[in-house]
Short mmCIF file of C-alpha atoms in Angstrom, two decimals:
data_model
loop_
_atom_site.label_atom_id
_atom_site.label_comp_id
_atom_site.label_asym_id
_atom_site.label_seq_id
_atom_site.Cartn_x
_atom_site.Cartn_y
_atom_site.Cartn_z
CA MET A 30 131.82 81.66 120.62
CA TRP A 31 132.02 85.13 119.08
CA THR A 32 134.85 84.02 116.82
CA TYR A 33 132.71 81.12 115.61
CA ILE A 34 129.73 83.41 115.01
CA PHE A 35 131.91 85.87 113.10
CA LYS A 36 133.24 83.10 110.85
CA ARG A 37 129.75 81.78 110.17
CA VAL A 38 128.44 85.25 109.33
CA LEU A 39 131.31 85.69 106.87
CA LEU A 40 130.35 82.38 105.27
CA LEU A 41 126.77 83.61 104.91
CA ILE A 42 127.85 86.33 102.48
CA PRO A 43 129.23 84.12 99.66
CA THR A 44 126.40 81.63 100.14
CA LEU A 45 123.77 84.33 99.81
CA LEU A 46 125.52 85.92 96.84
CA GLY A 47 125.87 82.54 95.15
CA ILE A 48 122.15 81.78 95.47
CA LEU A 49 121.20 85.23 94.18
CA ALA A 50 123.68 85.02 91.29
CA LEU A 51 122.46 81.58 90.22
CA THR A 52 118.81 82.64 90.29
CA PHE A 53 119.59 85.90 88.49
CA ALA A 54 121.48 84.00 85.77
CA ILE A 55 118.59 81.59 85.24
CA ILE A 56 116.15 84.50 84.96
CA GLN A 57 118.14 85.94 82.03
CA PHE A 58 117.29 82.89 79.91
CA VAL A 59 113.59 82.69 80.78
CA PRO A 60 111.43 83.87 77.84
CA GLY A 61 108.48 86.21 78.22
CA GLY A 62 110.01 88.87 80.45
CA PRO A 63 108.22 92.03 81.60
CA VAL A 64 109.25 94.00 78.48
CA GLU A 65 107.88 91.31 76.17
CA GLN A 66 104.67 91.08 78.18
CA MET A 67 104.13 94.83 78.11
CA VAL A 68 104.86 94.98 74.37
CA GLN A 69 102.31 92.24 73.78
CA GLN A 70 99.68 94.00 75.90
CA LEU A 71 100.23 97.33 74.17
CA ASN A 72 100.17 95.70 70.74
CA HIS A 73 96.88 93.99 71.53
CA GLY A 74 95.51 97.28 72.81
CA SER A 75 96.52 99.17 69.69
CA GLN A 76 95.07 96.44 67.47
CA GLY A 77 91.78 96.59 69.37
CA MET A 78 91.62 100.38 69.01
CA ALA A 79 92.41 100.05 65.31
CA GLU A 80 89.56 97.59 64.82
CA VAL A 81 87.12 99.88 66.63
CA SER A 82 88.26 102.88 64.62
CA SER A 83 88.02 100.98 61.32
CA GLY A 84 84.52 99.77 62.18
CA GLY A 85 83.45 103.35 62.75
CA GLY A 86 84.70 104.49 59.36
CA MET A 87 87.90 106.07 60.72
CA HIS A 88 91.49 105.39 59.67
CA GLY A 89 93.04 102.58 61.70
CA GLY A 90 96.52 104.12 61.86
CA ARG A 91 99.80 102.37 62.74
CA GLN A 92 99.68 99.16 64.79
CA GLY A 93 102.44 97.92 67.09
CA LEU A 94 105.27 99.70 68.88
CA SER A 95 108.25 101.37 67.36
CA ALA A 96 111.84 100.58 68.26
CA GLU A 97 112.09 103.84 70.22
CA GLU A 98 109.05 102.91 72.33
CA ILE A 99 110.46 99.45 73.02
CA ASP A 100 113.75 101.06 74.11
CA LYS A 101 111.79 103.28 76.52
CA LEU A 102 110.18 100.17 78.03
CA LYS A 103 113.62 98.63 78.51
CA VAL A 104 114.77 101.77 80.30
CA LEU A 105 111.61 101.72 82.43
CA TYR A 106 112.25 98.15 83.61
CA GLY A 107 116.04 98.56 83.81
CA PHE A 108 116.86 96.19 80.96
CA ASP A 109 118.88 98.82 79.10
CA LYS A 110 121.91 97.92 81.28
CA PRO A 111 124.13 94.82 80.97
CA PRO A 112 123.18 91.88 83.24
CA LEU A 113 126.30 92.23 85.39
CA THR A 114 125.59 95.91 86.02
CA ARG A 115 122.00 95.15 86.95
CA PHE A 116 123.11 92.39 89.35
CA ILE A 117 125.62 94.66 91.08
CA ASP A 118 123.00 97.41 91.40
CA MET A 119 120.52 94.90 92.83
CA VAL A 120 122.99 93.62 95.44
CA GLY A 121 123.85 97.22 96.37
CA HIS A 122 120.18 97.93 97.05
CA TYR A 123 119.75 94.66 98.98
CA VAL A 124 122.62 95.57 101.29
CA ARG A 125 120.55 98.62 102.29
CA PHE A 126 117.47 96.33 102.50
CA ASP A 127 115.89 98.15 99.58
CA LEU A 128 114.08 95.36 97.72
CA GLY A 129 112.84 97.59 94.93
CA ASP A 130 109.36 97.99 93.44
CA SER A 131 107.10 95.50 91.73
CA PHE A 132 106.84 95.72 87.94
CA PHE A 133 103.11 95.04 87.84
CA GLN A 134 101.80 96.32 91.18
CA PRO A 135 102.09 99.92 92.41
CA LYS A 136 103.83 98.81 95.61
CA SER A 137 107.31 98.08 96.84
CA VAL A 138 108.41 94.49 97.36
CA THR A 139 108.75 95.16 101.09
CA ALA A 140 105.17 96.43 101.26
CA LEU A 141 103.91 93.35 99.39
CA VAL A 142 105.75 90.99 101.74
CA ILE A 143 104.42 92.81 104.81
CA GLU A 144 100.91 92.77 103.34
CA LYS A 145 100.94 89.03 102.66
CA LEU A 146 102.90 88.03 105.76
CA PRO A 147 99.98 87.76 108.26
CA VAL A 148 98.32 85.02 106.22
CA SER A 149 101.47 82.92 105.95
CA MET A 150 102.32 83.59 109.60
CA SER A 151 98.88 82.33 110.62
CA LEU A 152 99.43 79.06 108.81
CA GLY A 153 103.10 78.74 109.78
CA LEU A 154 102.89 79.58 113.47
CA TRP A 155 99.82 77.42 114.10
CA THR A 156 101.48 74.55 112.24
CA PHE A 157 104.67 75.02 114.25
CA PHE A 158 103.06 75.14 117.69
CA LEU A 159 100.57 72.34 117.06
CA THR A 160 103.30 70.11 115.64
CA TYR A 161 105.52 70.51 118.71
CA LEU A 162 102.69 70.43 121.27
CA ILE A 163 101.14 67.26 119.83
CA CYS A 164 104.04 65.32 118.39
CA ILE A 165 106.46 65.46 121.34
CA PRO A 166 103.99 64.09 123.97
CA LEU A 167 102.70 61.56 121.40
CA GLY A 168 106.25 60.47 120.55
CA ILE A 169 107.12 60.04 124.24
CA ALA A 170 103.96 57.99 124.81
CA LYS A 171 104.80 55.79 121.81
CA ALA A 172 108.37 55.25 123.08
CA VAL A 173 107.17 54.24 126.55
CA ARG A 174 104.57 51.89 125.02
CA ASP A 175 106.78 50.64 122.19
CA GLY A 176 105.27 47.59 120.50
CA SER A 177 101.85 48.00 122.13
CA ARG A 178 98.50 48.29 120.35
CA PHE A 179 98.51 52.04 121.02
CA ASP A 180 101.88 52.33 119.29
CA GLY A 181 100.72 50.38 116.25
CA ILE A 182 97.40 52.18 115.79
CA SER A 183 98.89 55.65 116.29
CA SER A 184 101.71 54.87 113.82
CA LEU A 185 99.18 53.74 111.24
CA LEU A 186 97.10 56.91 111.64
CA ILE A 187 99.98 59.36 111.41
CA LEU A 188 101.47 57.53 108.42
CA ILE A 189 98.10 57.72 106.64
CA GLY A 190 98.04 61.44 107.35
CA TYR A 191 101.59 61.76 106.05
CA ALA A 192 100.71 59.89 102.85
CA ILE A 193 97.77 62.18 102.03
CA PRO A 194 98.92 65.44 100.37
CA GLY A 195 97.83 68.59 102.16
CA PHE A 196 95.75 69.95 99.27
CA VAL A 197 93.95 66.58 98.87
CA LEU A 198 93.10 66.61 102.56
CA GLY A 199 91.96 70.23 102.16
CA VAL A 200 89.57 69.27 99.36
CA LEU A 201 88.24 66.41 101.49
CA LEU A 202 87.72 68.73 104.47
CA LEU A 203 85.86 71.23 102.30
CA ILE A 204 83.59 68.50 100.93
CA LEU A 205 82.86 67.12 104.38
CA PHE A 206 82.73 70.23 106.57
CA GLY A 207 82.79 73.27 104.27
CA GLY A 208 79.31 73.05 102.82
CA GLY A 209 80.20 70.60 100.07
CA SER A 210 78.14 67.41 100.08
CA PHE A 211 77.74 66.94 103.84
CA TRP A 212 77.99 69.51 106.67
CA ALA A 213 78.42 73.28 106.41
CA LEU A 214 80.30 73.68 109.69
CA PHE A 215 83.15 75.93 108.51
CA PRO A 216 83.52 78.68 105.88
CA LEU A 217 84.78 77.82 102.41
CA GLY A 218 87.70 80.23 102.52
CA GLY A 219 89.08 83.54 103.61
CA MET A 220 90.88 84.49 106.77
CA VAL A 221 88.01 86.39 108.40
CA SER A 222 84.42 87.33 107.58
CA ASP A 223 83.57 90.35 105.46
CA ASP A 224 82.04 92.26 108.40
CA TRP A 225 84.92 91.35 110.73
CA ASP A 226 85.62 95.02 111.58
CA THR A 227 82.21 95.38 113.20
CA TYR A 228 82.78 92.52 115.65
CA SER A 229 83.86 92.78 119.26
CA THR A 230 87.29 91.49 120.30
CA ALA A 231 85.95 88.11 121.41
CA GLN A 232 83.93 87.77 118.21
CA LYS A 233 86.97 88.66 116.09
CA ILE A 234 89.06 85.95 117.77
CA SER A 235 86.38 83.30 117.42
CA ASP A 236 85.71 84.28 113.79
CA TYR A 237 89.41 84.09 112.94
CA LEU A 238 89.78 80.67 114.60
CA TRP A 239 86.60 79.47 112.87
CA HIS A 240 88.04 80.37 109.47
CA MET A 241 91.46 78.85 110.16
CA VAL A 242 90.38 75.39 111.36
CA LEU A 243 90.27 73.72 107.94
CA PRO A 244 93.42 75.24 106.37
CA ILE A 245 95.47 74.65 109.52
CA THR A 246 94.27 71.05 109.72
CA ALA A 247 95.20 70.49 106.08
CA SER A 248 98.64 72.02 106.70
CA VAL A 249 99.55 70.40 109.98
CA VAL A 250 98.50 66.75 109.60
CA GLY A 251 101.30 65.93 107.17
CA ASN A 252 103.94 67.19 109.65
CA PHE A 253 102.93 64.86 112.46
CA ALA A 254 104.66 61.73 111.17
CA VAL A 255 108.22 63.08 110.96
CA MET A 256 108.28 64.82 114.34
CA THR A 257 106.39 62.05 116.16
CA LEU A 258 108.59 59.23 114.87
CA LEU A 259 111.73 61.30 115.44
CA THR A 260 110.70 61.90 119.06
CA LYS A 261 109.89 58.22 119.56
CA ASN A 262 113.18 57.00 118.10
CA VAL A 263 115.25 59.51 120.08
CA PHE A 264 113.56 58.54 123.36
CA LEU A 265 113.87 54.84 122.58
CA GLU A 266 117.59 55.28 121.98
CA GLU A 267 118.00 57.03 125.33
CA ILE A 268 115.83 54.53 127.20
CA ARG A 269 118.11 51.71 126.02
CA ARG A 270 121.33 53.37 127.20
CA GLN A 271 123.40 52.03 130.07
CA TYR A 272 122.74 54.91 132.47
CA VAL A 273 119.02 54.04 132.45
CA TYR A 274 119.75 50.47 133.56
CA THR A 275 122.08 51.84 136.23
CA ALA A 276 119.38 54.21 137.50
CA ARG A 277 116.90 51.35 137.66
CA ALA A 278 119.40 49.25 139.57
CA LYS A 279 119.73 52.06 142.11
CA GLY A 280 115.99 51.90 142.71
CA LEU A 281 114.88 55.12 141.00
CA SER A 282 111.28 55.20 139.86
CA GLU A 283 110.46 55.01 136.15
CA ARG A 284 108.85 58.44 136.31
CA ARG A 285 111.99 59.98 137.81
CA ILE A 286 114.23 58.23 135.26
CA MET A 287 112.09 59.36 132.36
CA TRP A 288 111.66 63.03 133.26
CA LYS A 289 114.93 63.82 135.02
CA HIS A 290 117.42 61.80 132.95
CA VAL A 291 115.97 60.52 129.66
CA PHE A 292 113.92 63.63 128.88
CA ARG A 293 116.90 66.02 129.23
CA ASN A 294 119.12 64.02 126.90
CA ALA A 295 116.46 63.07 124.37
CA MET A 296 115.24 66.64 123.91
CA ILE A 297 118.64 67.85 122.64
CA PRO A 298 118.10 66.99 118.93
CA LEU A 299 114.51 68.25 119.12
CA ILE A 300 115.32 71.58 120.76
CA THR A 301 118.15 72.32 118.36
CA GLY A 302 115.72 72.32 115.46
CA PHE A 303 113.43 74.75 117.27
CA PRO A 304 115.02 78.07 116.08
CA ALA A 305 114.98 77.11 112.38
CA ALA A 306 111.43 75.80 112.57
CA PHE A 307 110.24 78.90 114.45
CA LEU A 308 111.79 81.36 111.98
CA SER A 309 110.59 79.44 108.95
CA ALA A 310 107.06 79.53 110.38
CA PHE A 311 106.96 83.29 109.75
CA PHE A 312 107.57 82.79 106.05
CA THR A 313 105.70 79.58 105.41
CA GLY A 314 103.65 79.92 102.25
CA SER A 315 101.81 76.95 100.79
CA LEU A 316 100.54 77.79 97.30
CA LEU A 317 98.02 74.97 97.09
CA ILE A 318 96.60 75.50 100.60
CA GLU A 319 96.36 79.27 100.12
CA THR A 320 94.70 78.89 96.72
CA LEU A 321 92.30 76.21 97.93
CA PHE A 322 91.10 78.24 100.92
CA SER A 323 91.29 81.68 99.21
CA LEU A 324 94.14 82.91 101.41
CA ASP A 325 96.28 85.62 99.83
CA GLY A 326 99.68 84.87 101.36
CA LEU A 327 103.34 84.62 100.43
CA GLY A 328 102.93 81.34 98.59
CA LEU A 329 100.44 82.84 96.16
CA LEU A 330 102.54 86.01 95.86
CA SER A 331 105.65 84.04 94.88
CA TYR A 332 103.73 81.96 92.36
CA GLU A 333 102.14 84.98 90.68
CA ALA A 334 105.50 86.77 90.60
CA VAL A 335 107.11 83.84 88.78
CA MET A 336 104.25 83.51 86.31
CA LYS A 337 104.18 87.25 85.55
CA ARG A 338 107.98 87.50 85.47
CA ASP A 339 107.84 90.10 88.22
CA TYR A 340 111.58 89.87 88.81
CA PRO A 341 111.89 92.37 91.72
CA VAL A 342 109.33 90.35 93.70
CA VAL A 343 111.00 87.05 92.79
CA MET A 344 114.50 88.20 93.73
CA GLY A 345 113.40 90.27 96.73
CA THR A 346 111.43 87.47 98.36
CA LEU A 347 114.22 85.00 97.54
CA TYR A 348 116.72 87.31 99.27
CA VAL A 349 114.60 87.60 102.42
CA PHE A 350 113.77 83.88 102.62
CA THR A 351 117.37 82.81 101.98
CA LEU A 352 118.74 85.24 104.56
CA MET A 353 116.27 84.04 107.17
CA GLY A 354 117.05 80.42 106.35
CA LEU A 355 120.80 80.92 106.73
CA LEU A 356 120.36 82.78 110.03
CA ALA A 357 118.05 80.02 111.27
CA LYS A 358 120.72 77.44 110.44
CA LEU A 359 123.26 79.47 112.44
CA LEU A 360 120.89 79.65 115.41
CA SER A 361 120.36 75.88 115.24
CA ASP A 362 124.11 75.27 115.37
CA LEU A 363 124.47 77.65 118.30
CA SER A 364 121.66 75.94 120.16
CA TYR A 365 123.58 72.63 120.02
CA VAL A 366 126.34 74.17 122.12
CA LEU A 367 123.95 75.90 124.50
CA VAL A 368 121.91 72.76 125.10
CA ASP A 369 124.66 70.15 125.13
CA PRO A 370 127.80 71.17 127.12
CA ARG A 371 129.73 68.25 125.58
CA ILE A 372 129.90 70.16 122.27
CA HIS A 373 132.44 72.96 121.97
CA PHE A 374 132.91 75.59 119.29
CA ASP A 375 136.56 74.82 118.64
CA GLY A 376 135.94 71.07 118.46
CA GLU A 377 138.32 70.22 121.33
CA ARG A 378 135.65 68.40 123.37
#
């Protein structure tokens, strides 16, 4: 097992470097970088000062930046070095988990990620737990009652939820329950109330849950269809296997067959996806959901970094998310072997 893990970790390195190199190369061709944006802002500022000075009867002076000042901006943002040198320096810092500092915010990339992480974790973890806690029992019930009215109605409902985009459902929830045109049962946005610090512990918990009902509902409904139908199909496949007929012929009860035999085998493909889904829940950031419900999380941070060309934030968050994704994939592969003894690392079984 340790040999397999060592080989997989070695494969993570070129994969991670390849993703970073490809993104870094694309960034070099994107117009409107931080130097250009700063030059434009300073030029507009100098033009505005010149207009004010001219209106007051004073000499407007020179407008725009000189070549020396532009070179200083390039040094400030690190664009005075060749792209290859900058990429090597960036990777060297990432090895030490130094993600650098934001170009447009007086904070490090690590501090920004930690600051925005609780919002995305709230959405991600609630979505993860509710999806597993609801979809697995529902999928088992649908498999046992395959072809019944319950199966048909539940399939129709979850497919409707899957077809409705999360942000559209969020708008509908705000109109219905957020003080739009009907009932003002939940707040319009935010993670907690403004005077949250003055509440007791019980009040803080209830206030947090009250604020998160609508965004979590908008985020989680679309995930029900995939997990529920996957659970149903996996259980149906196991129920139709020969060992189930043999157990019935031996006189075992349906309850014993389902929970002692079918459940153990059918849960293998579901459990193996658990590590990846759990890790990704910590870094789940939905731009549309966060914007709609005024939640300042990782999704909004990534979007603003791309729009502002805040390259340290773009590359730093990409590095963290990619590393977590690759580790989650490794954990998923390891869980196959731990859950199913028929699978072996060296492929001999």
